[in-house]
Each structure stands twice: as C-alpha cells, then as structure tokens.
XYZ file of C-alpha atoms in Angstrom:
663
model
C -10.411 -35.321 9.200
C -12.073 -32.320 10.444
C -11.139 -30.011 12.780
C -14.660 -30.520 14.728
C -12.946 -34.054 15.120
C -9.424 -33.190 15.892
C -10.952 -31.332 19.140
C -13.232 -34.231 19.793
C -10.793 -36.825 19.953
C -8.209 -35.774 22.482
C -11.658 -35.182 24.759
C -13.394 -38.541 23.895
C -10.432 -40.431 25.353
C -9.816 -37.910 28.627
C -13.824 -38.910 29.356
C -12.877 -42.300 30.740
C -10.135 -41.758 33.162
C -11.880 -38.420 34.556
C -14.846 -40.618 35.177
C -12.678 -42.547 36.744
C -11.425 -40.521 39.086
C -14.338 -38.658 39.861
C -16.601 -42.102 40.848
C -13.656 -43.518 42.806
C -13.744 -39.591 44.305
C -17.507 -40.152 45.049
C -16.763 -43.424 46.606
C -14.285 -42.218 49.064
C -16.222 -39.603 50.124
C -19.351 -42.196 51.016
C -17.186 -44.273 52.967
C -14.830 -41.631 55.211
C -17.529 -38.553 55.793
C -20.886 -40.089 54.595
C -21.204 -43.112 55.919
C -21.812 -43.604 59.554
C -20.999 -47.501 60.583
C -22.185 -48.620 63.807
C -19.615 -50.053 67.060
C -17.694 -52.226 65.235
C -14.035 -53.779 65.724
C -13.286 -50.532 64.118
C -14.701 -48.800 67.157
C -13.149 -51.407 69.815
C -9.511 -51.398 68.142
C -9.480 -47.687 68.843
C -6.800 -47.852 65.825
C -5.902 -44.611 65.934
C -4.439 -44.158 69.197
C -3.454 -47.508 69.762
C 0.351 -47.035 69.897
C 0.311 -44.632 72.839
C -0.786 -44.177 76.375
C -2.211 -41.176 78.103
C -0.133 -40.985 81.779
C -0.765 -39.751 84.118
C 2.881 -39.378 86.634
C 0.822 -38.286 89.680
C 0.635 -42.011 91.506
C 4.792 -42.849 91.338
C 6.270 -39.778 90.118
C 6.820 -37.640 93.187
C 5.462 -33.568 92.489
C 7.396 -31.799 95.381
C 5.454 -28.735 96.652
C 7.156 -25.888 96.576
C 10.453 -26.385 98.414
C 8.383 -28.262 101.280
C 9.615 -31.671 99.927
C 5.749 -33.380 99.531
C 4.934 -35.927 96.747
C 1.320 -35.251 97.341
C -0.413 -37.696 95.297
C -2.451 -39.482 97.915
C -5.674 -38.411 98.955
C -6.203 -36.391 102.158
C -8.455 -36.919 105.068
C -11.673 -35.471 104.714
C -12.556 -32.827 107.673
C -11.245 -29.944 109.074
C -7.748 -30.452 110.146
C -5.678 -30.129 113.421
C -2.405 -29.013 112.303
C -1.472 -26.706 108.914
C 0.398 -29.697 107.798
C -2.625 -31.657 107.758
C -4.618 -28.921 105.407
C -5.086 -30.285 101.907
C -2.954 -29.463 99.302
C -2.969 -29.306 95.902
C -0.743 -31.082 93.259
C 0.854 -28.072 90.765
C 1.514 -30.071 86.855
C 4.466 -29.725 84.622
C 3.051 -28.347 81.529
C 6.449 -29.537 79.940
C 6.075 -32.857 81.236
C 4.370 -35.444 78.465
C 1.116 -36.651 78.825
C 1.691 -39.526 76.708
C 4.458 -42.063 76.487
C 4.720 -45.200 73.573
C 2.943 -48.891 74.670
C 6.321 -50.193 73.161
C 8.692 -48.754 75.777
C 9.711 -50.536 79.322
C 9.315 -47.768 81.736
C 8.590 -49.797 84.936
C 8.476 -46.343 87.461
C 5.568 -44.762 85.518
C 2.037 -45.962 86.231
C 0.310 -47.497 84.068
C -3.167 -48.655 83.167
C -2.989 -50.337 79.846
C -2.826 -54.258 80.395
C -0.997 -57.128 78.991
C -2.286 -59.878 76.604
C 0.709 -62.371 75.581
C 3.975 -62.870 77.420
C 7.233 -64.826 76.082
C 10.519 -65.498 76.651
C 13.822 -65.178 74.896
C 17.261 -66.627 75.059
C 19.983 -64.722 73.635
C 23.772 -65.118 73.056
C 24.341 -61.821 72.152
C 25.011 -58.781 74.995
C 21.881 -56.679 75.723
C 22.883 -54.135 73.012
C 22.447 -56.227 70.221
C 19.129 -57.564 72.105
C 16.968 -56.696 69.065
C 19.020 -59.621 66.958
C 17.175 -62.175 69.668
C 13.910 -60.606 70.174
C 10.839 -62.574 69.077
C 9.576 -62.154 65.507
C 7.367 -59.184 65.066
C 3.793 -60.588 62.625
C 2.100 -57.616 62.059
C -1.031 -59.928 62.100
C -0.593 -60.811 65.200
C 0.022 -57.640 66.212
C -3.476 -56.347 65.148
C -5.422 -59.370 66.729
C -3.251 -59.255 70.078
C -2.937 -55.476 70.179
C 0.411 -54.191 70.158
C 4.730 -54.818 69.681
C 6.765 -56.647 72.075
C 8.133 -55.006 74.274
C 11.206 -55.929 75.729
C 12.233 -56.107 80.263
C 15.492 -54.687 80.752
C 16.510 -57.301 83.128
C 18.261 -60.345 82.698
C 16.893 -63.428 84.265
C 19.528 -65.685 84.088
C 22.219 -62.727 85.461
C 25.026 -64.543 87.049
C 23.235 -67.782 87.086
C 22.826 -68.945 83.261
C 25.150 -69.770 80.269
C 22.911 -67.251 78.213
C 20.583 -63.630 78.957
C 17.285 -64.687 79.247
C 14.861 -61.667 78.797
C 10.520 -61.986 79.492
C 9.012 -60.344 76.350
C 4.947 -59.135 76.252
C 2.716 -57.137 73.943
C 0.458 -54.211 76.200
C -2.436 -53.233 74.382
C -5.340 -50.645 74.682
C -7.350 -52.379 72.409
C -11.377 -53.529 74.153
C -11.553 -56.683 72.300
C -8.523 -58.665 73.428
C -7.849 -60.575 76.296
C -6.175 -59.126 79.260
C -3.783 -60.945 81.484
C -4.596 -61.336 85.120
C -2.606 -63.513 86.618
C 0.648 -65.359 86.368
C 2.360 -68.251 87.923
C 5.478 -70.450 87.967
C 5.208 -74.309 87.347
C 7.024 -77.559 86.942
C 6.619 -79.301 84.392
C 3.021 -81.006 84.698
C 2.201 -79.002 87.296
C -0.612 -76.994 85.199
C -3.433 -79.657 86.379
C -3.682 -77.674 89.699
C -4.764 -74.871 87.653
C -8.120 -73.879 88.365
C -9.986 -72.800 84.909
C -7.365 -74.188 83.128
C -8.434 -73.826 79.629
C -7.642 -69.432 79.844
C -3.980 -69.930 81.044
C -1.417 -69.999 78.487
C 1.940 -71.606 79.184
C 5.194 -70.103 77.776
C 7.401 -72.613 75.925
C 10.842 -71.337 76.770
C 11.980 -72.283 80.639
C 12.547 -69.240 82.800
C 15.223 -71.760 83.820
C 16.567 -71.865 80.799
C 20.341 -72.145 80.486
C 20.817 -72.365 84.431
C 22.592 -75.550 85.094
C 21.670 -78.280 87.448
C 17.740 -76.500 88.124
C 14.854 -78.457 86.583
C 12.791 -76.423 83.936
C 10.153 -74.522 85.516
C 7.827 -72.690 82.985
C 5.701 -69.248 83.339
C 2.028 -69.848 83.188
C -0.506 -66.492 82.282
C -4.055 -66.450 82.243
C -6.112 -64.617 80.438
C -9.232 -62.726 82.014
C -11.350 -60.479 80.572
C -11.498 -57.977 78.090
C -11.666 -54.116 78.621
C -14.913 -54.397 76.973
C -16.090 -56.679 79.796
C -15.611 -54.588 82.238
C -18.721 -52.656 83.424
C -17.215 -51.633 86.811
C -13.973 -48.941 86.416
C -12.343 -50.266 89.681
C -12.352 -54.000 88.369
C -9.688 -53.188 85.999
C -7.674 -52.912 89.059
C -7.220 -56.268 88.359
C -4.938 -56.428 85.320
C -0.998 -56.761 85.266
C 0.293 -53.883 83.739
C 4.350 -54.371 84.300
C 6.075 -56.573 84.717
C 9.475 -57.199 86.282
C 12.482 -58.611 87.917
C 13.972 -58.779 91.432
C 17.812 -60.301 92.618
C 17.884 -61.361 96.511
C 15.856 -61.562 99.188
C 15.295 -58.293 99.211
C 11.188 -56.550 99.121
C 10.332 -56.135 95.878
C 10.053 -52.357 94.169
C 7.001 -50.545 95.881
C 3.789 -51.208 94.296
C 5.157 -54.401 92.702
C 4.932 -58.013 93.961
C 6.675 -61.147 93.653
C 5.120 -64.247 92.185
C 5.408 -66.384 95.005
C 8.013 -69.379 93.387
C 11.791 -68.289 92.687
C 13.268 -68.972 89.711
C 16.085 -69.712 90.907
C 16.371 -70.278 94.297
C 19.829 -68.662 95.340
C 22.102 -71.613 96.092
C 26.310 -71.485 96.718
C 27.302 -67.963 95.246
C 23.838 -66.945 92.889
C 21.428 -65.181 94.360
C 17.549 -66.143 94.475
C 16.108 -64.343 91.102
C 12.051 -63.519 91.495
C 9.894 -62.533 88.798
C 7.541 -59.459 90.135
C 4.481 -57.608 88.809
C 2.150 -54.714 89.171
C -2.072 -54.477 88.457
C -3.420 -51.640 87.740
C -1.792 -48.602 88.136
C -0.408 -49.405 91.547
C -0.308 -47.946 94.410
C -0.003 -44.434 94.959
C 3.226 -42.890 97.089
C 2.135 -42.159 100.704
C 1.615 -38.581 101.076
C 4.739 -36.782 102.844
C 3.500 -33.984 105.191
C 5.301 -30.787 104.515
C 8.458 -31.034 107.275
C 8.213 -29.252 110.787
C 9.465 -29.141 113.773
C 7.954 -32.262 116.503
C 4.744 -29.908 117.934
C 5.463 -33.009 120.743
C 8.072 -32.523 121.560
C 8.605 -28.187 121.587
C 9.892 -26.820 119.360
C 12.459 -29.808 118.570
C 13.285 -31.687 115.284
C 15.643 -35.256 115.732
C 17.798 -35.954 112.408
C 19.250 -39.562 112.139
C 22.320 -39.263 109.938
C 22.887 -42.972 108.490
C 26.235 -43.000 106.942
C 27.668 -45.680 104.603
C 25.380 -48.332 104.508
C 27.137 -50.216 101.729
C 24.058 -52.483 101.401
C 24.828 -55.579 98.534
C 22.408 -57.923 96.189
C 23.526 -60.424 98.504
C 22.721 -60.401 102.105
C 26.343 -58.841 102.837
C 29.526 -60.010 104.068
C 30.696 -58.753 107.443
C 34.065 -56.992 108.010
C 36.285 -55.996 111.531
C 33.689 -57.026 113.514
C 33.894 -58.237 117.246
C 30.182 -59.896 116.954
C 29.725 -63.442 116.441
C 28.556 -65.082 114.678
C 28.841 -62.483 111.479
C 26.551 -63.867 108.731
C 24.378 -61.408 106.353
C 25.726 -58.296 107.361
C 22.966 -56.364 105.631
C 20.378 -57.688 108.152
C 22.207 -57.569 110.814
C 22.756 -53.749 109.525
C 18.585 -53.575 109.300
C 18.515 -54.772 112.365
C 20.827 -52.548 114.038
C 19.267 -49.570 112.337
C 15.214 -50.767 112.859
C 16.590 -50.444 117.074
C 17.813 -47.431 116.765
C 15.062 -46.015 114.811
C 12.480 -47.442 117.572
C 14.690 -45.878 120.935
C 15.211 -42.146 118.612
C 11.879 -41.608 117.052
C 13.586 -39.711 114.439
C 11.521 -36.921 112.809
C 13.833 -37.147 109.329
C 16.348 -40.140 108.476
C 19.282 -38.538 106.041
C 21.534 -41.301 104.246
C 24.359 -39.467 103.446
C 25.656 -41.855 100.931
C 27.644 -45.590 100.057
C 23.933 -46.744 100.439
C 25.083 -49.220 98.139
C 28.533 -51.256 98.521
C 29.535 -51.248 94.798
C 32.806 -53.233 94.485
C 30.827 -55.328 92.260
C 28.468 -56.651 94.812
C 25.438 -54.628 94.233
C 25.327 -55.471 90.558
C 21.601 -55.061 90.601
C 21.280 -51.300 91.716
C 17.317 -51.556 91.903
C 17.059 -54.391 93.676
C 19.705 -53.142 96.692
C 17.334 -49.945 96.281
C 14.798 -51.120 97.580
C 15.617 -52.722 100.616
C 18.081 -50.342 101.823
C 15.582 -47.893 103.259
C 13.049 -50.405 104.088
C 13.299 -50.524 108.171
C 12.579 -46.347 107.797
C 10.031 -47.009 105.332
C 8.013 -49.161 107.381
C 7.740 -46.398 110.289
C 6.842 -44.277 107.663
C 9.391 -41.865 108.755
C 10.310 -38.679 106.216
C 14.005 -38.923 104.518
C 16.030 -38.013 102.286
C 19.521 -39.384 100.238
C 22.764 -38.557 99.122
C 25.044 -40.107 96.845
C 28.654 -41.713 97.577
C 31.370 -42.529 95.627
C 29.958 -46.378 95.519
C 26.476 -46.000 94.712
C 27.213 -45.528 90.469
C 30.006 -48.289 90.300
C 27.466 -50.664 88.866
C 24.764 -50.286 86.699
C 23.217 -46.689 86.893
C 24.622 -43.501 86.378
C 23.981 -40.793 89.459
C 20.760 -39.557 87.794
C 18.551 -42.575 87.499
C 19.648 -43.459 90.959
C 18.705 -39.989 92.222
C 15.226 -40.508 90.253
C 14.662 -43.811 91.660
C 15.512 -42.756 95.196
C 12.941 -39.887 94.653
C 10.421 -42.384 93.630
C 10.699 -44.339 96.771
C 7.414 -44.196 99.697
C 8.136 -40.990 102.293
C 11.630 -39.976 100.446
C 11.579 -36.055 100.226
C 14.694 -36.561 97.879
C 15.354 -34.632 94.611
C 16.924 -34.795 91.802
C 18.030 -31.485 91.302
C 18.800 -28.790 88.546
C 20.092 -30.774 85.394
C 23.156 -27.876 84.675
C 25.189 -28.298 87.172
C 27.058 -31.340 88.466
C 26.033 -34.021 90.083
C 22.708 -35.419 90.755
C 20.760 -35.130 94.021
C 21.756 -31.136 94.384
C 18.339 -29.957 96.416
C 17.195 -28.192 99.731
C 14.722 -28.725 101.845
C 12.881 -25.572 104.576
C 11.988 -27.400 107.870
C 9.196 -24.554 109.488
C 7.843 -23.707 112.235
C 4.762 -26.121 113.791
C 2.245 -23.118 115.018
C -0.375 -21.718 112.439
C 2.475 -20.014 111.155
C 4.548 -22.541 109.155
C 7.783 -20.124 109.568
C 10.945 -21.709 107.971
C 12.869 -21.767 110.738
C 15.691 -24.771 109.384
C 17.298 -25.057 106.379
C 18.701 -28.464 104.802
C 21.188 -28.382 101.957
C 22.349 -31.682 99.723
C 25.106 -31.708 97.686
C 26.383 -34.954 95.373
C 30.314 -34.387 95.890
C 30.492 -37.099 93.224
C 31.979 -40.025 93.064
C 35.930 -40.491 91.591
C 37.135 -38.283 88.827
C 38.693 -40.870 85.809
C 41.194 -40.155 83.405
C 41.290 -42.091 79.585
C 44.506 -44.022 78.674
C 43.181 -44.914 74.819
C 41.233 -47.704 75.179
C 41.457 -47.988 79.573
C 39.866 -45.669 81.782
C 41.807 -44.986 85.325
C 40.680 -43.541 88.222
C 43.059 -40.914 89.737
C 41.167 -39.460 92.338
C 37.890 -38.745 94.183
C 35.548 -36.159 93.019
C 34.445 -32.628 94.325
C 32.307 -30.359 94.828
C 32.078 -28.014 91.809
C 32.175 -24.790 90.448
C 28.564 -24.966 88.868
C 27.162 -26.370 92.122
C 29.101 -23.151 94.082
C 27.036 -21.220 92.142
C 23.597 -22.921 92.784
C 24.489 -22.783 96.374
C 24.957 -18.957 96.790
C 21.881 -18.641 94.525
C 20.044 -20.236 96.944
C 21.476 -19.189 100.095
C 20.580 -15.630 98.802
C 17.246 -16.689 98.016
C 16.489 -17.645 101.352
C 14.557 -14.872 103.770
C 15.429 -13.641 106.854
C 12.929 -14.321 109.961
C 12.640 -12.521 113.182
C 14.745 -15.035 115.652
C 14.797 -16.330 118.351
C 11.777 -17.471 116.519
C 8.361 -17.557 119.285
C 5.664 -19.951 117.676
C 2.557 -18.134 116.661
C -0.487 -19.444 119.621
C -2.957 -18.603 117.526
C -5.290 -21.893 116.537
C -7.317 -20.513 113.803
C -5.206 -20.879 110.467
C -6.939 -17.893 109.345
C -5.860 -15.306 111.836
C -2.790 -14.267 110.290
C -2.187 -11.525 112.504
C -2.448 -13.559 115.492
C 1.177 -13.585 116.047
C 1.910 -10.444 116.005
C -1.327 -9.506 118.635
C 0.630 -12.198 121.044
C 2.795 -10.719 123.696
C 6.253 -11.675 123.457
C 7.266 -13.300 127.200
C 9.598 -10.343 128.819
C 12.688 -13.143 129.373
C 12.860 -14.067 125.706
C 15.885 -12.406 124.103
C 15.354 -9.429 121.976
C 14.514 -11.120 118.551
C 16.523 -9.668 115.477
C 16.207 -10.215 111.689
C 18.394 -13.156 110.274
C 17.957 -15.965 107.369
C 17.287 -19.466 110.040
C 20.261 -21.892 110.891
C 20.997 -24.241 108.184
C 22.983 -27.567 108.034
C 24.723 -29.384 105.147
C 25.665 -32.524 104.385
C 27.343 -34.442 101.393
C 29.461 -37.437 101.526
C 33.231 -36.737 100.571
C 34.679 -34.080 102.743
C 36.526 -31.179 101.479
C 40.242 -30.592 101.855
C 39.545 -27.846 104.836
C 37.856 -30.769 107.280
C 40.992 -31.585 108.184
C 42.390 -28.176 109.164
C 43.451 -27.140 112.187
C 40.352 -26.665 114.898
C 39.939 -23.767 116.286
C 40.294 -23.503 120.399
C 38.057 -22.547 123.605
C 38.160 -19.659 125.868
C 40.900 -21.534 127.486
C 42.688 -22.915 124.283
C 41.440 -26.425 123.750
C 40.960 -27.780 120.838
C 37.061 -28.163 119.372
C 37.782 -31.433 118.288
C 34.869 -34.258 120.182
C 35.025 -37.478 118.733
C 37.527 -39.543 117.178
C 39.547 -39.920 113.608
C 40.995 -43.226 112.647
C 41.976 -42.256 109.402
C 44.034 -39.728 107.135
C 41.786 -37.082 105.669
C 40.313 -39.236 102.568
C 38.396 -36.337 100.307
C 39.644 -35.034 97.262
C 43.524 -33.335 96.560
C 41.384 -30.349 93.695
C 39.397 -28.341 95.516
C 36.968 -25.590 93.805
C 36.867 -23.125 96.421
C 33.998 -24.302 98.687
C 35.047 -23.544 101.361
C 36.135 -20.048 101.059
C 33.706 -18.945 97.608
C 30.619 -21.063 99.494
C 30.698 -21.869 103.143
C 32.121 -19.019 104.428
C 30.521 -16.551 102.135
C 26.869 -17.315 102.638
C 25.778 -15.424 106.192
C 22.946 -15.795 108.694
C 22.993 -11.717 108.263
C 24.517 -9.002 107.034
C 26.784 -8.712 110.255
C 26.009 -11.905 111.705
C 27.924 -16.141 111.693
C 27.694 -18.109 108.685
C 24.141 -19.429 107.320
C 25.488 -22.782 107.801
C 26.418 -23.819 110.740
C 26.976 -27.826 110.597
C 28.437 -30.162 107.969
C 27.817 -34.065 107.744
C 29.747 -35.931 106.003
C 30.155 -39.601 105.359
C 32.724 -41.998 103.931
C 35.057 -42.621 106.559
C 33.962 -45.180 108.629
C 36.187 -45.315 111.784
C 36.124 -41.498 112.077
C 33.444 -39.969 113.619
C 34.747 -36.493 115.128
C 32.944 -33.107 114.842
C 35.760 -30.571 114.241
C 34.996 -27.250 114.541
C 36.950 -24.581 111.743
C 36.526 -20.870 111.150
C 33.103 -21.394 113.008
C 31.904 -23.867 110.852
C 31.684 -27.337 112.573
C 32.879 -30.485 109.867
C 31.234 -33.422 111.571
C 31.486 -37.300 110.544
C 28.989 -40.312 110.921
C 31.115 -42.964 111.481
C 29.985 -45.922 110.129
C 26.878 -47.771 111.253
C 27.070 -50.596 108.911
C 28.830 -54.244 109.285
C 28.887 -54.913 105.561
C 31.630 -51.677 105.424
C 34.892 -51.554 106.959
C 35.540 -50.769 110.031
C 38.173 -51.305 112.919
C 37.912 -54.041 115.453
C 37.118 -52.036 118.756
C 35.497 -48.906 117.014
C 31.530 -49.889 117.547
C 28.726 -49.297 114.832
C 26.864 -46.414 115.580
C 24.942 -43.398 113.732
C 25.035 -40.290 114.235
C 22.159 -38.278 115.989
C 21.137 -34.279 115.461
C 18.547 -32.662 117.509
C 18.064 -28.997 116.669
C 16.046 -27.205 119.522
C 14.401 -23.769 120.316
C 12.838 -23.423 117.289
C 16.470 -24.106 115.521
C 18.576 -22.186 117.579
C 20.092 -24.657 119.261
C 21.873 -27.570 117.836
C 22.903 -30.584 119.695
C 24.643 -33.627 118.143
C 25.548 -37.267 119.887
C 26.003 -40.748 119.090
C 24.452 -43.795 119.556
C 26.106 -47.206 119.484
C 25.162 -50.772 118.348
C 25.106 -51.474 122.263
C 22.714 -48.370 122.887
C 25.647 -45.948 124.519
C 25.240 -42.572 123.776
C 29.184 -41.239 123.126
C 30.206 -37.629 122.812
C 26.900 -35.931 123.577
C 27.865 -31.663 122.605
C 26.094 -28.956 121.854
C 27.383 -27.074 118.357
C 25.046 -24.469 118.101
C 23.419 -21.941 120.573
C 22.757 -22.299 124.436
C 25.619 -23.761 126.041
C 27.752 -24.765 122.440
C 31.266 -25.773 123.386
C 33.450 -23.028 122.746
C 30.565 -20.556 123.223
C-alpha cells in the first residue's frame, strides 16, 4: 500500500458521514428557516405559549392609588367632573407583578380570558395533599387535541356530605381550533332530553352526588361552543366559561361568579347546600371606589359605622342569649339588623372590626362566609374596611389569605399591608376634605392584633393566650405616623370651584369668628380587634372627679397577658404637633360582645363596639348594637353613640373637640 492509499482511505471513510451531516443540516435549515408555511395547524395551536396566559390583574385585584384606598379598575364617566374625587385617575402598575400565569393552576381570584375545553369529576379516598393519586390520567394525545393539562378545582363537592372526596377537573386552552365551553347545567339521569342543540352537550360520567347517601344521581353537562378562530367579535368571547368554583351554604356566589341553578345537594338536616359556580369571560370588573372624603352634603362631616363580631357561619347561624322569639337563622337576622342600621345611619364608611367569621368549626369554608358577611354593605355601594379577629383564621385560610380575599371584594378599601411584619391587614386610610384642595384631615389606622399564641407539645398544639401587637408593628406605626404631614387646623374648606386654581384657598378670607389655625397632624382613629391591657386601666377623671367612662362593661379584661408596650411606645409617643396631644384620639375594639363602653386613659379614648350579632355570645337584656362615629368640623370633633336593635340611640357623647366630655 502506497502513501497515497494510506492518506486517501481515511478520507474516503469520512466522506459518507460528513456528507450526511451536511445534507441533514441543509434540510433542517430549509424546514425551519427558508420554508414559510401558510396558516395551518401549527399556527392555530400556538404551542409556543400554550401553557401560559397573559394576565391583566386590574379587573379583580384592587390597585390602591397612593393611600386613598381606591381600587381603580372601572371606567370613569366621561365629561367634566363635578367634584375632585370624580376626576379620572390613572392606575399604577406594579413592575414586579408577574404578567403571565400558568394555565395548569387553579387561581379563581384572577381574571382570565382563556376558556375551558373539557370538564370531568374524580372521586378520591385520599386527603387533598395526595390528590394527585386520583387525578385523571394525563394523555399527551388528548392534551394535544384538547389543549391543556387537567386542572384540579381545589374544592371538595362532597364536603360534609359524602363518603369520599369529589373534585372537578378541567382543561384550559389558548388553542384557536378547540371548541370552548359556553354553558353548564346539572341534570338527573335521563334529563338530557330537555336540552336544546343536544349534539353540542357533553355529559360528565361521574355524578356530582357520587358518595352522597340517599340522593339520586345528578350529572354535570357542559356545552361546547365555537372555537376562538370562529369568534368574529372580541366581545362574543365574554360568553365562554373561564373558571369554576364551589360554594357552600345559601349565601351569594363570589363576586363575578354565578350559581348553576340546581344545587348539587339540597342541604337537608345538618348538611348545607352545595352549589357549582362559574365565571364567564374575564368577569365583572370591581366597582371603582372614589377616594375617601368628607361628605359635602353634611357640612364637613364624616360618619363611620363600626360592625363588631358578626360571627357568621357557612350555615344560617345559631342564635345565642337572645330575648327575641322565635330566633332562627341568626346570620340572616343579623344581616337584616345591619340592613336597617345602614339605612338609618347612611354611613360614609363601614368598618368591620374582626371576627367576621365564627370559626369554631362552623365557618369551615371561609370563602363561602366571606362572600356573604358584607352583602348588605355591598348592595348599598358603601365603602368598607376590615381587620381580623381571633376567630377568623381558625378554619381553612390563614390571615394573609383572608385579607387578600377581603381586599378583592366590591367596595372594599381593605389592604393586605406590609409583608415583613406580623399579621395581615396593617394599613392606614386618609380621609380628605371635599373641597378642591382635597386636604388630608382625618387618619384611620388599622392593625392586626392577631389570633392566638400557640405552643407545641410534641405532636400537639396548645393555645396558651391571645396574640398581641408586636414590636415590628409598633415600628411600622411609628414610621407611618412620622410620614403624616401637618395641616393648618382647624381646617377651612376652599370655596374655589375650579380644580385648577390651587391658590384660591390662600386668597379666601378666613371668617373672623374662626379660631386661630396652627400646624398639626390630622386627628386619627385606630382600629384593632383584641384590646391591649391598658384598656382596663383606671379611667381619667373630669374636673369634678367623675370617671371618664361611658357605657356598659359586663366582662373582665379579655386581652392578651403579653404586651410589647404598644400603649407607651406607640399611642403615647406620637403627637399631633410638638407640644400637642396624642395623634390617635380614639381606639375602636371588638372582641367583647357585652362590653360597649368608651373609657379615656391618659388622654386616649378606648371604645368597644358591643355585640351586633345574634350568632355571637350575648347577655339577656343586653340589646344587639352597632357603634357610630360622627367626625364633624372637618375632623376636629369626634362624637360617638350606639344604635340598638330596637333603634334606640344610647350613650351619645362627644369624645374630642367642641363640647367634649372632660374637656
């Protein structure tokens, strides 16, 4: 063999594989780069973004403007506004908020636009954390054809009524060529004969009553409508079903959801009715709440209704210690009492001061209870705020989840608050004047006083005490107080009608009878559920030596034995001015149902709301009641009284300002 053969042989042996690689590369380049196919299945399926969905959280997640408590997600009316709070406002966006969410997660609070293509129901003998064992089988060919993985609706249809767990699953898709669900209904065996366009309806093979004794089978049917590519009008997609949920009890469905008219279970005996609920399209946007402001029709007055300790349950509630006879459906009776009080008082703001939920195994589905407790306030379109009590998180939601839901309810100005301190729902609201200056003239602070202190003893957990306001909450309050800017007090409203003439107020002469103005922070009220120990201290005395204590007290001090020093470090350490009185003039508490007194301690009034619920514990002869705060003279005067279930006004007293008790 010559030298030339020795060189040529390895070259010849390498030609074939090299040629193959080159030809294959050319083929790939042609297929993926040079070849431009027409519109076909590949373009329709959009597989590159199939598993994710772009989310605009604005329709269902309130975006608070500055500190005004404004969920800005409803179109503003056109035309020239009559008042400054009617002016259109831009909605800030959170650059850190995710813009996409996976399609294979059940996130019912989010407003989605992608539809569902298939529904099924699966039974399971295992608890929810092992639910994957019972999930429908994931078949890749079906995922390809129907456009998505199975998503579990994390709500047990059989809760409190069946032998095993029963959950809905659905597929969510963004494919353009997959028919989408436009309707769902529940029918007994053989009931499908009544369906119109029967061929477009599909039956889920497992009964929604599977495992419920004594009830005949009931089946979920869903209707498949057009594909996305068949919709010519974007508004037509509002008809597609985009989310499923389950509701327990006879309360209303969650905002933007509707009930399937037939109940899964009718709610006989001790069992509560169960409903399947659904949302169409992105859902209804939360109504816009204008910035909180003094009522121009009440001449510089702002009225707050405190609603304490509702103790609502999934059921209609059980009456406790009442003289009313008969007393059934305590939650409904309480809602009716609240309805009458709202119509009589017409408050500008309602504040729920904790224990909206009864806990104690009766509010076992928190979301169903949250959907109904504020119904009367929402119906009247009144802004409302809430804090949590010790019973609210005894069931299936933690405190952050609860406040997150509260903040995403209609007309709510509740805020989740900072994440790096204890509790959920530590926030403040600024109430502004109704004149064009929109001056901040009243502050409302809200703090989470917690639930319980728990100790672990091996595998067991024992409640040792009520919780209390912690040091980091004190630090947060001090920071917020320090950020409040002083204003000229007493405040004189700007009479200018033109929003643009900011200097008009300075030119407006002050009436001669008006008192001299000084720079000071606005008066503040504070609300938290569990009272601090100092609430029970000896009251201040007036000039005649009479205790400054108005109302009834039929309970011993019920707060925590632990104390981080909130009274001394916070309430007595923040002032309206360098030499002025404390900034916080009044503290509103819940927790005690048969104590409703206002007691002044070292210059600060501590007031209990008194029990307003027939479902909460009471005392025979102690009428149910709600407390009212009327702030007048543009924030300078604070008056309070209680309205009882028999429409009596009791313990009417001025706490701060002109004619104040003990002044």
